């Protein structure tokens, strides 16, 4: 009987955790899509790329000690709004890193140091700015992860109720 109760408790908390993570990731996805849509009406100012390089980040180390890295094109640009200087690194909504440096190198090639760029900024919060008013590919990763976690939560929820009613 105690084992059945532990199983039900585990299923209940698993449902909460998976469902909660699914909702969190889906919320992040929707928020980025809304920001990308809102940015279509943002005003623009001229800016300048002040640094542009590919950044390598250690993601993990496997059991054999092999290190796994991800790469991201990091572009820092400056711009001025109403007499205030600002610096940002956001290219689009949904920037992402990959296991290959190629994607980062393409970004860096598009935005070399010194390049004059058009910066779109949020008129209510000028510190929020982008160079490209779109939802990038990386924005769909939270959607995929969110849907998978939510699906897992739903499966656990049905399993929980099946065990709950089977025990009566």
PDB file of N, CA and C in Angstrom, residues 71-146:
ATOM      1  N   UNK A  71      28.790  27.859 -29.357  1.00  0.00           N
ATOM      2  CA  UNK A  71      29.335  29.089 -29.928  1.00  0.00           C
ATOM      3  C   UNK A  71      28.196  30.043 -30.254  1.00  0.00           C
ATOM      4  N   UNK A  72      28.473  31.321 -30.037  1.00  0.00           N
ATOM      5  CA  UNK A  72      27.463  32.341 -30.304  1.00  0.00           C
ATOM      6  C   UNK A  72      28.150  33.582 -30.842  1.00  0.00           C
ATOM      7  N   UNK A  73      27.532  34.189 -31.833  1.00  0.00           N
ATOM      8  CA  UNK A  73      28.021  35.474 -32.323  1.00  0.00           C
ATOM      9  C   UNK A  73      27.559  36.556 -31.366  1.00  0.00           C
ATOM     10  N   UNK A  74      28.496  37.221 -30.709  1.00  0.00           N
ATOM     11  CA  UNK A  74      28.169  38.273 -29.744  1.00  0.00           C
ATOM     12  C   UNK A  74      28.521  39.620 -30.352  1.00  0.00           C
ATOM     13  N   UNK A  75      27.500  40.408 -30.627  1.00  0.00           N
ATOM     14  CA  UNK A  75      27.670  41.723 -31.242  1.00  0.00           C
ATOM     15  C   UNK A  75      27.213  42.764 -30.233  1.00  0.00           C
ATOM     16  N   UNK A  76      28.108  43.676 -29.900  1.00  0.00           N
ATOM     17  CA  UNK A  76      27.769  44.762 -28.987  1.00  0.00           C
ATOM     18  C   UNK A  76      27.696  46.038 -29.803  1.00  0.00           C
ATOM     19  N   UNK A  77      26.604  46.769 -29.662  1.00  0.00           N
ATOM     20  CA  UNK A  77      26.437  48.007 -30.421  1.00  0.00           C
ATOM     21  C   UNK A  77      25.976  49.128 -29.492  1.00  0.00           C
ATOM     22  N   UNK A  78      26.347  50.333 -29.878  1.00  0.00           N
ATOM     23  CA  UNK A  78      25.959  51.509 -29.100  1.00  0.00           C
ATOM     24  C   UNK A  78      24.977  52.338 -29.915  1.00  0.00           C
ATOM     25  N   UNK A  79      24.119  53.038 -29.205  1.00  0.00           N
ATOM     26  CA  UNK A  79      23.142  53.913 -29.846  1.00  0.00           C
ATOM     27  C   UNK A  79      22.726  54.983 -28.840  1.00  0.00           C
ATOM     28  N   UNK A  80      22.115  56.025 -29.349  1.00  0.00           N
ATOM     29  CA  UNK A  80      21.750  57.165 -28.513  1.00  0.00           C
ATOM     30  C   UNK A  80      20.266  57.480 -28.718  1.00  0.00           C
ATOM     31  N   UNK A  81      19.543  57.591 -27.592  1.00  0.00           N
ATOM     32  CA  UNK A  81      18.123  57.936 -27.621  1.00  0.00           C
ATOM     33  C   UNK A  81      17.894  59.087 -26.649  1.00  0.00           C
ATOM     34  N   UNK A  82      17.376  60.193 -27.171  1.00  0.00           N
ATOM     35  CA  UNK A  82      17.062  61.369 -26.361  1.00  0.00           C
ATOM     36  C   UNK A  82      18.223  61.771 -25.459  1.00  0.00           C
ATOM     37  N   UNK A  83      19.407  61.817 -26.027  1.00  0.00           N
ATOM     38  CA  UNK A  83      20.590  62.261 -25.300  1.00  0.00           C
ATOM     39  C   UNK A  83      21.218  61.229 -24.386  1.00  0.00           C
ATOM     40  N   UNK A  84      20.626  60.054 -24.286  1.00  0.00           N
ATOM     41  CA  UNK A  84      21.163  58.989 -23.438  1.00  0.00           C
ATOM     42  C   UNK A  84      21.870  57.953 -24.298  1.00  0.00           C
ATOM     43  N   UNK A  85      23.095  57.599 -23.907  1.00  0.00           N
ATOM     44  CA  UNK A  85      23.834  56.545 -24.603  1.00  0.00           C
ATOM     45  C   UNK A  85      23.405  55.181 -24.063  1.00  0.00           C
ATOM     46  N   UNK A  86      23.270  54.241 -24.968  1.00  0.00           N
ATOM     47  CA  UNK A  86      22.888  52.878 -24.593  1.00  0.00           C
ATOM     48  C   UNK A  86      23.781  51.886 -25.326  1.00  0.00           C
ATOM     49  N   UNK A  87      23.916  50.712 -24.722  1.00  0.00           N
ATOM     50  CA  UNK A  87      24.647  49.608 -25.353  1.00  0.00           C
ATOM     51  C   UNK A  87      23.765  48.370 -25.244  1.00  0.00           C
ATOM     52  N   UNK A  88      23.720  47.594 -26.313  1.00  0.00           N
ATOM     53  CA  UNK A  88      22.936  46.361 -26.308  1.00  0.00           C
ATOM     54  C   UNK A  88      23.681  45.276 -27.074  1.00  0.00           C
ATOM     55  N   UNK A  89      23.251  44.044 -26.864  1.00  0.00           N
ATOM     56  CA  UNK A  89      23.840  42.910 -27.585  1.00  0.00           C
ATOM     57  C   UNK A  89      22.776  42.071 -28.287  1.00  0.00           C
ATOM     58  N   UNK A  90      21.518  42.442 -28.154  1.00  0.00           N
ATOM     59  CA  UNK A  90      20.452  41.638 -28.760  1.00  0.00           C
ATOM     60  C   UNK A  90      20.368  41.932 -30.254  1.00  0.00           C
ATOM     61  N   UNK A  91      20.482  40.887 -31.049  1.00  0.00           N
ATOM     62  CA  UNK A  91      20.346  41.029 -32.499  1.00  0.00           C
ATOM     63  C   UNK A  91      18.878  40.880 -32.875  1.00  0.00           C
ATOM     64  N   UNK A  92      18.259  39.809 -32.413  1.00  0.00           N
ATOM     65  CA  UNK A  92      16.834  39.579 -32.658  1.00  0.00           C
ATOM     66  C   UNK A  92      16.273  38.858 -31.441  1.00  0.00           C
ATOM     67  N   UNK A  93      14.978  38.668 -31.423  1.00  0.00           N
ATOM     68  CA  UNK A  93      14.363  37.920 -30.333  1.00  0.00           C
ATOM     69  C   UNK A  93      14.520  36.438 -30.636  1.00  0.00           C
ATOM     70  N   UNK A  94      15.190  35.739 -29.741  1.00  0.00           N
ATOM     71  CA  UNK A  94      15.435  34.322 -29.957  1.00  0.00           C
ATOM     72  C   UNK A  94      16.836  34.042 -30.459  1.00  0.00           C
ATOM     73  N   UNK A  95      17.806  34.870 -30.057  1.00  0.00           N
ATOM     74  CA  UNK A  95      19.201  34.573 -30.396  1.00  0.00           C
ATOM     75  C   UNK A  95      19.566  33.222 -29.782  1.00  0.00           C
ATOM     76  N   UNK A  96      20.470  32.518 -30.403  1.00  0.00           N
ATOM     77  CA  UNK A  96      20.821  31.195 -29.895  1.00  0.00           C
ATOM     78  C   UNK A  96      22.286  30.872 -30.170  1.00  0.00           C
ATOM     79  N   UNK A  97      22.762  29.842 -29.489  1.00  0.00           N
ATOM     80  CA  UNK A  97      24.118  29.347 -29.714  1.00  0.00           C
ATOM     81  C   UNK A  97      24.015  27.932 -30.277  1.00  0.00           C
ATOM     82  N   UNK A  98      25.091  27.483 -30.935  1.00  0.00           N
ATOM     83  CA  UNK A  98      25.110  26.145 -31.518  1.00  0.00           C
ATOM     84  C   UNK A  98      26.437  25.465 -31.194  1.00  0.00           C
ATOM     85  N   UNK A  99      26.505  24.187 -31.506  1.00  0.00           N
ATOM     86  CA  UNK A  99      27.742  23.444 -31.263  1.00  0.00           C
ATOM     87  C   UNK A  99      28.781  23.706 -32.348  1.00  0.00           C
ATOM     88  N   UNK A 100      28.389  24.419 -33.384  1.00  0.00           N
ATOM     89  CA  UNK A 100      29.305  24.770 -34.472  1.00  0.00           C
ATOM     90  C   UNK A 100      29.548  26.275 -34.462  1.00  0.00           C
ATOM     91  N   UNK A 101      30.783  26.672 -34.678  1.00  0.00           N
ATOM     92  CA  UNK A 101      31.120  28.098 -34.683  1.00  0.00           C
ATOM     93  C   UNK A 101      30.608  28.809 -35.930  1.00  0.00           C
ATOM     94  N   UNK A 102      30.194  28.070 -36.947  1.00  0.00           N
ATOM     95  CA  UNK A 102      29.780  28.657 -38.222  1.00  0.00           C
ATOM     96  C   UNK A 102      28.672  29.683 -38.107  1.00  0.00           C
ATOM     97  N   UNK A 103      27.657  29.392 -37.314  1.00  0.00           N
ATOM     98  CA  UNK A 103      26.543  30.331 -37.152  1.00  0.00           C
ATOM     99  C   UNK A 103      27.044  31.641 -36.539  1.00  0.00           C
ATOM    100  N   UNK A 104      27.843  31.533 -35.494  1.00  0.00           N
ATOM    101  CA  UNK A 104      28.405  32.728 -34.855  1.00  0.00           C
ATOM    102  C   UNK A 104      29.296  33.516 -35.798  1.00  0.00           C
ATOM    103  N   UNK A 105      30.056  32.807 -36.620  1.00  0.00           N
ATOM    104  CA  UNK A 105      30.936  33.484 -37.582  1.00  0.00           C
ATOM    105  C   UNK A 105      30.132  34.251 -38.625  1.00  0.00           C
ATOM    106  N   UNK A 106      28.992  33.709 -39.040  1.00  0.00           N
ATOM    107  CA  UNK A 106      28.138  34.424 -40.002  1.00  0.00           C
ATOM    108  C   UNK A 106      27.572  35.703 -39.385  1.00  0.00           C
ATOM    109  N   UNK A 107      27.182  35.636 -38.133  1.00  0.00           N
ATOM    110  CA  UNK A 107      26.663  36.823 -37.447  1.00  0.00           C
ATOM    111  C   UNK A 107      27.748  37.885 -37.357  1.00  0.00           C
ATOM    112  N   UNK A 108      28.937  37.475 -36.945  1.00  0.00           N
ATOM    113  CA  UNK A 108      30.060  38.407 -36.819  1.00  0.00           C
ATOM    114  C   UNK A 108      30.408  39.018 -38.176  1.00  0.00           C
ATOM    115  N   UNK A 109      30.339  38.221 -39.236  1.00  0.00           N
ATOM    116  CA  UNK A 109      30.626  38.744 -40.581  1.00  0.00           C
ATOM    117  C   UNK A 109      29.590  39.790 -41.003  1.00  0.00           C
ATOM    118  N   UNK A 110      28.344  39.612 -40.580  1.00  0.00           N
ATOM    119  CA  UNK A 110      27.292  40.578 -40.914  1.00  0.00           C
ATOM    120  C   UNK A 110      27.400  41.878 -40.126  1.00  0.00           C
ATOM    121  N   UNK A 111      28.025  41.809 -38.956  1.00  0.00           N
ATOM    122  CA  UNK A 111      28.116  42.974 -38.079  1.00  0.00           C
ATOM    123  C   UNK A 111      29.562  43.210 -37.629  1.00  0.00           C
ATOM    124  N   UNK A 112      30.432  43.642 -38.541  1.00  0.00           N
ATOM    125  CA  UNK A 112      31.823  43.904 -38.156  1.00  0.00           C
ATOM    126  C   UNK A 112      31.929  45.172 -37.299  1.00  0.00           C
ATOM    127  N   UNK A 113      32.995  45.250 -36.524  1.00  0.00           N
ATOM    128  CA  UNK A 113      33.247  46.424 -35.680  1.00  0.00           C
ATOM    129  C   UNK A 113      33.304  47.672 -36.556  1.00  0.00           C
ATOM    130  N   UNK A 114      32.643  48.719 -36.085  1.00  0.00           N
ATOM    131  CA  UNK A 114      32.627  49.990 -36.803  1.00  0.00           C
ATOM    132  C   UNK A 114      31.460  50.150 -37.760  1.00  0.00           C
ATOM    133  N   UNK A 115      30.751  49.081 -38.042  1.00  0.00           N
ATOM    134  CA  UNK A 115      29.629  49.160 -38.983  1.00  0.00           C
ATOM    135  C   UNK A 115      28.510  50.020 -38.390  1.00  0.00           C
ATOM    136  N   UNK A 116      27.962  50.895 -39.224  1.00  0.00           N
ATOM    137  CA  UNK A 116      26.788  51.674 -38.835  1.00  0.00           C
ATOM    138  C   UNK A 116      25.568  50.769 -38.988  1.00  0.00           C
ATOM    139  N   UNK A 117      24.743  50.708 -37.959  1.00  0.00           N
ATOM    140  CA  UNK A 117      23.579  49.830 -37.970  1.00  0.00           C
ATOM    141  C   UNK A 117      22.321  50.612 -37.607  1.00  0.00           C
ATOM    142  N   UNK A 118      21.213  50.091 -38.038  1.00  0.00           N
ATOM    143  CA  UNK A 118      19.913  50.652 -37.662  1.00  0.00           C
ATOM    144  C   UNK A 118      19.473  49.900 -36.413  1.00  0.00           C
ATOM    145  N   UNK A 119      19.226  50.659 -35.351  1.00  0.00           N
ATOM    146  CA  UNK A 119      18.837  50.078 -34.066  1.00  0.00           C
ATOM    147  C   UNK A 119      17.373  50.413 -33.799  1.00  0.00           C
ATOM    148  N   UNK A 120      16.576  49.384 -33.568  1.00  0.00           N
ATOM    149  CA  UNK A 120      15.166  49.564 -33.232  1.00  0.00           C
ATOM    150  C   UNK A 120      15.038  49.436 -31.720  1.00  0.00           C
ATOM    151  N   UNK A 121      14.429  50.442 -31.089  1.00  0.00           N
ATOM    152  CA  UNK A 121      14.368  50.446 -29.628  1.00  0.00           C
ATOM    153  C   UNK A 121      12.927  50.626 -29.149  1.00  0.00           C
ATOM    154  N   UNK A 122      12.679  50.089 -27.976  1.00  0.00           N
ATOM    155  CA  UNK A 122      11.373  50.216 -27.336  1.00  0.00           C
ATOM    156  C   UNK A 122      11.237  51.650 -26.828  1.00  0.00           C
ATOM    157  N   UNK A 123      10.278  52.417 -27.311  1.00  0.00           N
ATOM    158  CA  UNK A 123      10.165  53.813 -26.888  1.00  0.00           C
ATOM    159  C   UNK A 123       9.859  53.965 -25.395  1.00  0.00           C
ATOM    160  N   UNK A 124       9.253  52.954 -24.782  1.00  0.00           N
ATOM    161  CA  UNK A 124       8.970  53.004 -23.349  1.00  0.00           C
ATOM    162  C   UNK A 124      10.181  52.614 -22.508  1.00  0.00           C
ATOM    163  N   UNK A 125      11.038  51.757 -23.047  1.00  0.00           N
ATOM    164  CA  UNK A 125      12.250  51.301 -22.368  1.00  0.00           C
ATOM    165  C   UNK A 125      13.383  51.268 -23.388  1.00  0.00           C
ATOM    166  N   UNK A 126      14.017  52.400 -23.663  1.00  0.00           N
ATOM    167  CA  UNK A 126      15.029  52.464 -24.726  1.00  0.00           C
ATOM    168  C   UNK A 126      16.226  51.526 -24.542  1.00  0.00           C
ATOM    169  N   UNK A 127      16.380  50.949 -23.347  1.00  0.00           N
ATOM    170  CA  UNK A 127      17.466  49.977 -23.156  1.00  0.00           C
ATOM    171  C   UNK A 127      17.161  48.666 -23.876  1.00  0.00           C
ATOM    172  N   UNK A 128      15.890  48.438 -24.226  1.00  0.00           N
ATOM    173  CA  UNK A 128      15.504  47.250 -25.001  1.00  0.00           C
ATOM    174  C   UNK A 128      15.620  47.598 -26.474  1.00  0.00           C
ATOM    175  N   UNK A 129      16.531  46.936 -27.150  1.00  0.00           N
ATOM    176  CA  UNK A 129      16.771  47.244 -28.563  1.00  0.00           C
ATOM    177  C   UNK A 129      17.145  45.982 -29.322  1.00  0.00           C
ATOM    178  N   UNK A 130      16.918  46.029 -30.636  1.00  0.00           N
ATOM    179  CA  UNK A 130      17.291  44.932 -31.523  1.00  0.00           C
ATOM    180  C   UNK A 130      17.792  45.500 -32.840  1.00  0.00           C
ATOM    181  N   UNK A 131      18.570  44.690 -33.542  1.00  0.00           N
ATOM    182  CA  UNK A 131      19.016  45.062 -34.884  1.00  0.00           C
ATOM    183  C   UNK A 131      18.086  44.489 -35.939  1.00  0.00           C
ATOM    184  N   UNK A 132      17.453  43.371 -35.633  1.00  0.00           N
ATOM    185  CA  UNK A 132      16.548  42.708 -36.576  1.00  0.00           C
ATOM    186  C   UNK A 132      15.212  42.482 -35.871  1.00  0.00           C
ATOM    187  N   UNK A 133      14.150  43.004 -36.453  1.00  0.00           N
ATOM    188  CA  UNK A 133      12.821  42.924 -35.827  1.00  0.00           C
ATOM    189  C   UNK A 133      12.119  41.637 -36.242  1.00  0.00           C
ATOM    190  N   UNK A 134      12.578  40.544 -35.697  1.00  0.00           N
ATOM    191  CA  UNK A 134      11.993  39.243 -36.020  1.00  0.00           C
ATOM    192  C   UNK A 134      12.222  38.290 -34.854  1.00  0.00           C
ATOM    193  N   UNK A 135      11.491  37.203 -34.866  1.00  0.00           N
ATOM    194  CA  UNK A 135      11.713  36.137 -33.897  1.00  0.00           C
ATOM    195  C   UNK A 135      12.692  35.161 -34.536  1.00  0.00           C
ATOM    196  N   UNK A 136      13.901  35.095 -34.015  1.00  0.00           N
ATOM    197  CA  UNK A 136      14.925  34.218 -34.570  1.00  0.00           C
ATOM    198  C   UNK A 136      14.621  32.748 -34.326  1.00  0.00           C
ATOM    199  N   UNK A 137      15.369  31.892 -34.993  1.00  0.00           N
ATOM    200  CA  UNK A 137      15.191  30.442 -34.884  1.00  0.00           C
ATOM    201  C   UNK A 137      15.262  29.977 -33.432  1.00  0.00           C
ATOM    202  N   UNK A 138      16.143  30.584 -32.661  1.00  0.00           N
ATOM    203  CA  UNK A 138      16.307  30.184 -31.266  1.00  0.00           C
ATOM    204  C   UNK A 138      15.057  30.376 -30.437  1.00  0.00           C
ATOM    205  N   UNK A 139      14.138  31.184 -30.930  1.00  0.00           N
ATOM    206  CA  UNK A 139      12.892  31.402 -30.216  1.00  0.00           C
ATOM    207  C   UNK A 139      12.007  30.160 -30.232  1.00  0.00           C
ATOM    208  N   UNK A 140      12.217  29.279 -31.174  1.00  0.00           N
ATOM    209  CA  UNK A 140      11.367  28.101 -31.273  1.00  0.00           C
ATOM    210  C   UNK A 140      11.853  26.958 -30.385  1.00  0.00           C
ATOM    211  N   UNK A 141      13.045  27.085 -29.835  1.00  0.00           N
ATOM    212  CA  UNK A 141      13.554  26.070 -28.910  1.00  0.00           C
ATOM    213  C   UNK A 141      12.716  26.048 -27.631  1.00  0.00           C
ATOM    214  N   UNK A 142      12.444  27.218 -26.994  1.00  0.00           N
ATOM    215  CA  UNK A 142      11.565  27.165 -25.817  1.00  0.00           C
ATOM    216  C   UNK A 142      10.177  26.610 -26.141  1.00  0.00           C
ATOM    217  N   UNK A 143       9.686  26.876 -27.348  1.00  0.00           N
ATOM    218  CA  UNK A 143       8.373  26.346 -27.736  1.00  0.00           C
ATOM    219  C   UNK A 143       8.410  24.824 -27.775  1.00  0.00           C
ATOM    220  N   UNK A 144       9.427  24.270 -28.415  1.00  0.00           N
ATOM    221  CA  UNK A 144       9.552  22.819 -28.515  1.00  0.00           C
ATOM    222  C   UNK A 144       9.715  22.192 -27.132  1.00  0.00           C
ATOM    223  N   UNK A 145      10.620  22.751 -26.340  1.00  0.00           N
ATOM    224  CA  UNK A 145      10.847  22.225 -24.990  1.00  0.00           C
ATOM    225  C   UNK A 145       9.573  22.352 -24.158  1.00  0.00           C
ATOM    226  N   UNK A 146       8.913  23.507 -24.271  1.00  0.00           N
ATOM    227  CA  UNK A 146       7.676  23.726 -23.522  1.00  0.00           C
ATOM    228  C   UNK A 146       6.597  22.727 -23.879  1.00  0.00           C
TER     229      UNK A 146
END
